[in-house]
Structures are given as structure tokens and as C-alpha cells.
Coordinates of C-alpha atoms and ligand atoms in Angstrom, one line a residue:
X1 CA 102.6 100.5 123.6
X2 CA 104.4 99.6 120.3
X3 CA 105.8 102.6 118.4
X4 CA 103.9 103.1 115.1
X5 CA 105.8 101.6 112.2
X6 CA 106.4 104.2 109.4
X7 CA 107.2 102.4 106.2
X8 CA 109.4 104.0 103.4
X9 CA 106.3 104.3 101.2
X10 CA 104.3 106.1 103.9
X11 CA 107.2 108.4 104.6
X12 CA 107.8 109.3 101.0
X13 CA 104.1 110.1 100.4
X14 CA 104.0 112.1 103.6
X15 CA 107.1 114.0 102.6
X16 CA 105.6 114.8 99.2
X17 CA 102.7 116.5 100.9
X18 CA 105.1 119.3 101.9
X19 CA 105.7 120.1 98.2
X20 CA 102.7 121.7 96.5
X21 CA 104.3 121.3 93.1
X22 CA 104.9 117.6 93.7
X23 CA 103.3 115.5 91.0
X24 CA 104.2 112.2 92.7
X25 CA 106.8 111.3 90.1
X26 CA 109.8 111.6 92.4
X27 CA 107.9 109.7 95.1
X28 CA 107.2 106.9 92.7
X29 CA 110.8 106.8 91.5
X30 CA 112.0 106.6 95.1
X31 CA 109.6 103.7 95.8
X32 CA 110.8 101.9 92.6
X33 CA 114.4 102.1 94.1
X34 CA 113.1 100.7 97.3
X35 CA 111.5 97.7 95.5
X36 CA 114.7 97.1 93.5
X37 CA 116.7 97.2 96.8
X38 CA 114.5 94.5 98.3
X39 CA 115.1 92.2 95.3
X40 CA 118.8 92.9 95.4
X41 CA 118.9 92.3 99.2
X42 CA 117.3 88.9 98.7
X43 CA 120.0 87.8 96.2
X44 CA 122.9 89.4 98.3
X45 CA 121.7 87.4 101.3
X46 CA 121.9 84.1 99.5
X47 CA 124.9 84.9 97.2
X48 CA 126.9 82.1 98.7
X49 CA 124.2 79.6 98.0
X50 CA 123.1 80.0 94.4
X51 CA 126.4 80.2 92.7
X52 CA 126.1 83.8 91.5
X53 CA 129.4 84.5 93.2
X54 CA 132.6 84.7 91.4
X55 CA 134.0 87.0 88.9
X56 CA 131.9 87.3 85.8
X57 CA 135.2 87.8 84.0
X58 CA 134.1 90.7 82.0
X59 CA 135.4 94.2 82.8
X60 CA 133.0 97.0 83.5
X61 CA 133.2 100.5 82.1
X62 CA 135.7 101.5 84.8
X63 CA 138.0 98.5 84.1
X64 CA 137.1 96.6 87.3
X65 CA 136.5 92.9 87.2
X66 CA 132.7 92.4 87.3
X67 CA 131.0 90.2 89.8
X68 CA 127.8 88.4 88.8
X69 CA 125.9 90.1 91.6
X70 CA 126.9 93.5 90.1
X71 CA 125.2 92.6 86.9
X72 CA 122.1 91.3 88.7
X73 CA 121.8 94.5 90.7
X74 CA 122.4 96.7 87.7
X75 CA 119.7 94.8 85.7
X76 CA 117.2 94.8 88.5
X77 CA 117.3 98.5 89.1
X78 CA 117.1 99.3 85.4
X79 CA 114.2 96.8 85.1
X80 CA 112.3 98.4 88.1
X81 CA 112.8 101.9 86.9
X82 CA 111.8 101.0 83.3
X83 CA 108.4 99.9 84.4
X84 CA 107.1 103.0 86.1
X85 CA 108.1 105.5 83.4
X86 CA 109.3 108.1 85.9
X87 CA 113.0 107.8 84.9
X88 CA 114.2 109.0 81.4
X89 CA 117.7 107.7 81.7
X90 CA 120.2 106.0 83.9
X91 CA 124.0 106.4 84.3
X92 CA 125.5 103.3 85.9
X93 CA 129.0 102.4 86.9
X94 CA 128.4 99.1 85.0
X95 CA 127.5 100.8 81.7
X96 CA 129.9 102.8 79.5
X97 CA 127.1 104.9 78.0
X98 CA 123.9 106.5 79.2
X99 CA 121.0 104.1 79.3
X100 CA 118.0 105.7 77.8
X101 CA 114.7 104.3 79.1
X102 CA 111.6 104.0 76.8
X103 CA 108.6 106.1 77.5
X104 CA 105.8 104.3 79.4
X105 CA 102.2 105.0 78.3
X106 CA 103.4 108.2 76.7
X107 CA 104.6 109.6 80.0
X108 CA 107.2 112.3 79.7
X109 CA 109.8 111.2 82.4
X110 CA 111.3 114.1 84.3
X111 CA 114.2 112.4 86.1
X112 CA 117.6 110.9 85.5
X113 CA 119.2 108.3 87.9
X114 CA 122.9 108.0 88.5
X115 CA 124.0 104.9 90.3
X116 CA 126.7 102.5 91.4
X117 CA 124.4 99.4 91.6
X118 CA 126.6 97.4 93.9
X119 CA 129.5 99.3 95.3
X120 CA 132.3 97.4 97.0
X121 CA 131.4 94.3 95.1
X122 CA 135.0 92.8 95.5
X123 CA 133.8 92.1 99.0
X124 CA 130.9 89.9 98.0
X125 CA 132.9 86.7 98.0
X126 CA 134.2 87.3 101.5
X127 CA 130.7 88.2 102.9
X128 CA 131.6 91.8 103.7
X129 CA 128.8 94.5 103.4
X130 CA 128.2 96.0 100.0
X131 CA 125.9 98.9 98.9
X132 CA 123.9 100.6 96.2
X133 CA 124.5 104.3 95.8
X134 CA 122.1 106.5 93.8
X135 CA 121.4 110.1 92.9
X136 CA 118.5 111.7 91.1
X137 CA 118.5 114.7 88.8
X138 CA 115.6 116.5 87.2
X139 CA 116.4 116.6 83.5
X140 CA 117.2 120.0 82.1
X141 CA 116.1 119.4 78.5
X142 CA 112.5 119.3 77.4
X143 CA 110.9 116.1 78.6
X144 CA 109.3 115.5 75.2
X145 CA 112.7 115.4 73.5
X146 CA 115.6 113.0 73.6
X147 CA 117.8 112.8 76.7
X148 CA 120.9 114.9 76.4
X149 CA 124.3 114.6 78.0
X150 CA 123.7 117.9 79.9
X151 CA 120.8 116.1 81.7
X152 CA 123.3 113.6 83.1
X153 CA 126.4 115.6 83.9
X154 CA 124.9 118.1 86.3
X155 CA 126.8 119.1 89.4
X156 CA 126.0 117.6 92.8
X157 CA 124.3 120.9 93.8
X158 CA 121.6 120.1 91.3
X159 CA 120.8 116.7 92.8
X160 CA 117.1 116.5 93.9
X161 CA 117.6 113.3 95.9
X162 CA 120.5 111.0 96.9
X163 CA 120.7 107.8 98.9
X164 CA 122.3 104.5 99.5
X165 CA 121.3 101.0 100.5
X166 CA 123.7 99.1 102.8
X167 CA 123.3 95.3 102.6
X168 CA 124.9 94.4 105.9
X169 CA 124.0 92.7 109.2
X170 CA 120.7 94.4 108.5
X171 CA 119.7 96.2 105.3
X172 CA 119.3 100.0 105.6
X173 CA 118.2 102.5 103.1
X174 CA 119.4 106.1 103.8
X175 CA 118.2 109.0 101.6
X176 CA 117.7 112.7 101.4
X177 CA 115.6 115.0 99.1
X178 CA 117.4 118.0 100.5
X179 CA 115.5 118.4 103.7
X180 CA 117.5 116.2 106.1
X181 CA 118.5 112.6 106.1
X182 CA 116.4 109.6 107.2
X183 CA 117.3 105.9 107.5
X184 CA 114.9 102.9 106.9
X185 CA 115.8 99.4 108.1
X186 CA 114.3 96.5 106.2
X187 CA 112.0 94.3 108.3
X188 CA 112.2 90.9 106.5
X189 CA 109.1 89.7 108.4
X190 CA 106.9 92.2 106.6
X191 CA 109.2 93.0 103.6
X192 CA 109.1 96.7 104.3
X193 CA 111.8 99.4 104.9
X194 CA 110.7 100.9 108.2
X195 CA 111.8 104.3 109.5
X196 CA 114.6 103.6 112.0
X197 CA 116.7 106.7 112.0
X198 CA 114.9 110.0 111.8
X199 CA 116.7 113.3 110.9
X200 CA 120.2 111.8 111.1
X201 CA 123.0 114.2 112.1
X202 CA 126.7 113.4 111.8
X203 CA 128.8 114.1 115.0
X204 CA 131.0 117.2 114.7
X205 CA 134.0 114.9 115.2
X206 CA 134.7 111.2 115.9
X207 CA 137.3 108.6 116.8
X208 CA 137.5 107.0 113.4
X209 CA 139.5 107.7 110.2
X210 CA 139.0 105.6 107.1
X211 CA 141.7 105.4 104.4
X212 CA 143.6 102.6 102.6
X213 CA 146.8 102.8 104.7
X214 CA 148.4 100.5 102.2
X215 CA 148.8 103.4 99.9
X216 CA 150.3 105.7 102.5
X217 CA 153.7 106.1 100.8
X218 CA 152.0 106.9 97.6
X219 CA 149.9 109.8 99.0
X220 CA 151.1 113.4 98.7
X221 CA 153.0 114.9 101.7
X222 CA 149.9 116.8 103.1
X223 CA 147.8 113.6 103.2
X224 CA 150.6 111.7 104.9
X225 CA 150.9 114.4 107.5
X226 CA 147.2 114.4 108.2
X227 CA 147.1 110.6 108.4
X228 CA 150.1 110.8 110.9
X229 CA 148.1 113.3 112.9
X230 CA 145.1 111.0 113.1
X231 CA 147.4 108.2 114.2
X232 CA 149.0 110.6 116.8
X233 CA 145.5 111.3 118.2
X234 CA 145.0 107.5 118.6
X235 CA 142.0 107.6 116.3
X236 CA 140.9 104.1 115.1
X237 CA 141.5 103.1 111.6
X238 CA 138.5 101.4 110.0
X239 CA 138.6 100.6 106.3
X240 CA 136.9 97.7 104.7
X241 CA 137.1 98.7 101.0
X242 CA 133.4 99.4 100.7
X243 CA 132.7 103.1 100.4
X244 CA 129.1 102.8 101.6
X245 CA 130.0 100.8 104.7
X246 CA 133.0 103.0 105.6
X247 CA 131.0 106.2 105.2
X248 CA 127.9 104.7 106.9
X249 CA 129.9 104.1 110.0
X250 CA 131.2 107.7 109.9
X251 CA 127.7 109.1 109.4
X252 CA 126.6 107.3 112.6
X253 CA 129.7 107.6 114.8
X254 CA 131.7 110.5 113.4
X255 CA 135.0 110.4 111.6
X256 CA 136.5 111.1 108.2
X257 CA 136.8 109.0 105.1
X258 CA 139.6 109.7 102.6
X259 CA 140.4 108.5 99.1
X260 CA 143.3 110.7 98.0
X261 CA 145.1 110.7 94.7
X262 CA 147.9 108.1 94.2
X263 CA 150.3 107.4 91.3
X264 CA 147.8 104.7 90.2
X265 CA 144.8 107.0 90.6
X266 CA 146.2 110.6 89.9
X267 CA 142.6 112.0 90.0
X268 CA 141.4 109.6 92.7
X269 CA 139.6 106.3 92.2
X270 CA 136.0 107.1 93.2
X271 CA 133.5 108.3 90.7
X272 CA 132.2 111.8 91.1
X273 CA 128.8 111.4 89.5
X274 CA 127.4 108.3 91.1
X275 CA 129.7 107.7 94.2
X276 CA 131.1 111.0 95.6
X277 CA 128.2 113.4 94.8
X278 CA 125.4 111.3 96.3
X279 CA 127.4 110.5 99.4
X280 CA 128.4 114.2 99.7
X281 CA 124.8 115.3 99.5
X282 CA 123.8 112.9 102.2
X283 CA 126.7 113.8 104.5
X284 CA 126.2 117.6 104.0
X285 CA 122.5 117.2 104.7
X286 CA 123.5 115.5 107.9
X287 CA 125.7 118.4 108.9
X288 CA 129.0 117.1 107.6
X289 CA 131.4 118.2 104.8
X290 CA 132.8 116.7 101.6
X291 CA 135.7 118.2 99.7
X292 CA 138.4 117.0 97.4
X293 CA 142.0 116.6 98.6
X294 CA 142.5 119.8 96.6
X295 CA 139.9 121.5 98.9
X296 CA 137.1 121.9 96.3
X297 CA 133.6 121.3 97.6
X298 CA 132.6 118.0 96.0
X299 CA 129.0 119.0 95.1
X300 CA 130.2 122.1 93.2
X301 CA 132.7 120.3 90.9
X302 CA 131.8 120.7 87.3
X303 CA 131.0 117.3 85.8
X304 CA 132.5 116.8 82.3
X305 CA 132.0 113.1 81.8
X306 CA 129.8 110.5 83.3
X307 CA 132.7 108.3 84.7
X308 CA 134.8 111.2 85.9
X309 CA 136.9 110.5 89.1
X310 CA 137.5 112.7 92.1
X311 CA 139.6 112.6 95.3
X312 CA 137.5 112.9 98.4
X313 CA 137.6 113.7 102.1
X314 CA 134.1 113.3 103.7
X315 CA 132.7 113.2 107.2
X316 CA 132.5 115.1 110.4
X317 CA 132.8 118.9 109.8
X318 CA 135.5 119.6 112.4
X319 CA 137.7 116.7 111.0
X320 CA 137.3 117.8 107.4
X321 CA 138.2 121.4 108.5
X322 CA 141.3 120.1 110.3
X323 CA 142.3 118.0 107.2
X324 CA 142.0 121.2 105.2
X325 CA 144.4 123.0 107.5
X326 CA 147.0 120.2 106.9
X327 CA 146.6 120.6 103.1
X328 CA 147.0 124.3 103.3
X329 CA 150.1 124.0 105.5
X330 CA 151.9 121.1 103.7
X331 CA 150.6 121.2 100.2
X332 CA 153.4 121.7 97.6
X333 CA 150.9 123.9 95.7
X334 CA 150.9 126.3 98.6
X335 CA 154.6 126.0 99.3
Ligands
P6P401 P1 140.8 100.4 97.3 C1 135.1 99.5 95.9 O1 135.8 98.9 94.8 C2 135.4 101.0 95.8 O2 134.9 101.5 94.6 C3 134.8 101.7 97.0 O3 133.7 101.1 97.5 C4 135.9 101.6 98.1 O4 135.9 102.7 99.0 C5 137.2 101.7 97.2 O5 136.8 101.2 95.9 C6 138.3 100.8 97.7 O6 139.4 101.0 96.9 O7 141.8 100.9 96.3 O8 141.1 100.9 98.7 O9 140.7 98.9 97.3

């Protein structure tokens, strides 16, 4: 007998039933993200055909060259979330400033979305998987007033939901609202994200480590010693330069992903608010760990500006613990 299909919409509504105070706003917001992801998926899958490849030429707020698909993804998510009125503001890697969304039918939107609309976009032209990363906060200020910076620069511990969409050999949406992690694979034949991975748990350890080995000589001593240790253990190096893809593998098969500080990126390259925090919430909810290379818990780091950077070591708990021991042993700070 065929297993019952549980769509993302059904799952979201069923999950909401567990929360008496739920008004349905968060559910509608999550469904809006699902809709935007399907539209982005359609374009990502035909990027090579409709000449939306190629570098737009402009630089985004983080100084990266912008791909046209980045802009498309950014605009689609903003458009979808503007229609339902559940989101009061958006922080995006593609926008220097906070995007304030107009009220819809007088609704007082309770939520703020932080996102990297298309992470790993430098891979688009070579047909390597890319992803959307998102986090959702409940605004702190009164919903009848203007959005304030404090609504957007909350720590990761205040996230009410986080997720990512990986546009790969199949398209999968993985998210958590703080009660476990579930994965939904897009079935193009019915245009629905269908529950494919229930209550995901990361293995305690794995055979993969993921780091840009090209920067090895630019890493601090403690990171080089830990990377040497991974190599001594004959772990497999897998790094495709797309954070969502690299961490997705580790979530499923175990391992550790590292983006340490280098001379070029003294505070790390990845963004705390809309890359590190959402991925850290997901991995922690799946039983993993996420810390900086300075051993701070990612989710607890105070956020002072919306494009703040952080170093990160994220993945299987036993492997993050072992990396921590190397930092404690070899770090100049502890010397
Ligand atoms: P590097 C993609 O540009 C990204 O933001 C992440 O998806 C990825 O993990 C990282 O940067 C790759 O950076 O310096 O190794 O090319």
C-alpha cells in the first residue's frame, strides 16, 4: 500500500495544532516561503536556458559580485512575503538595509525574516547546487509601530524557526520551529514539498570534514592542527563552496564544516544573522553543535549589525567537541 503523502502545508498546519497560542501567522509565513522556493526552483532548474546566468555586475551589500539569479530569488521571496502580510521586515544578504514591508489589510505583522536568498550563487554557472537559508524572529517592538533594529538583530537563541532549501539533484526544504528537524522533497509531478525525512538526527560523528583547504596556510595554528588530525584519520574532504550543500551532507552523513578566520576574513566570511544562526539552529535541533573557532556557541553570539560575520565549526557533536580540544590545546590565546 502506498505510504500517505504528507505535504509541507499539511505538516505545518498539523504542527500548529500543538500550539494553543498559535494564530496561524507563522504557519502562513512558512507556507509563503515554500511557495517562493518552488518559484525559485523553477528558475534555478532552467538557469542555463533563459540567459539569466552570468554576473549581474553589481556588487551586493557584502561586496560579492551578484548573479542575476540572486536578484531573482531575492525579489521573489520579498514579493511572496509582502502579499500575506505576516512579515513586517526582511534582512537579506542582497540588501544593505532592512527591508520594511507594508501592512496588508491593516494586519499587524508579528515576524521578521532574515535570509540569504541564494547562497553559493557563484556555483550557478557551473551547475553546482545552491540554496536559500532563512530564519524567522518574532518582533520585539509593538506590532503597531515601526520596525526597529532590535527586532532584526536578535541572537540565534531567539529564532522561532529556521530552514534552508537546497536546489540540487532534487529540491529539499529542511526546517525547524524548535521541536526537531524535518525534510520535505519537492515532487515536481504534483508541485508539492512532501515529507521525506522525519525528525532528522545528525550522526554523532562521520567520515567527512568540509573546509576550504586552499586557505590552510592562512588558518591559525589550532585549525591547521585539527585539519591535519582529520587528514590523519583519513576522513574525506568534501567542500563545494556552497554552505547549504556542504552542511546538508554533514546533517545526513555526519561530519564537520569549518569556515575559520583568515587574513582576508579576520572575523570569518559567513554571515552570523542569515547564514550561521539558521544553520546552527537546525543542526543543534538535529543533535549537533555549532561554535565559532573561538569556541563561542553560535546561537548565543550577540548580534550588533545585520551583516556581521562569524567563524564557524558546525556538525556532529563528537567532532565539534574534538575540534574544541585542539583549539584549547594549540590556541595562542591559551598558550
Ligand atoms: P570560499 C558562498 O559564496 C559562501 O557564502 C558559502 O556558501 C560557502 O560556504 C563559502 O561562501 C565559500 O567561500 O571562500 O571557500 O569560496
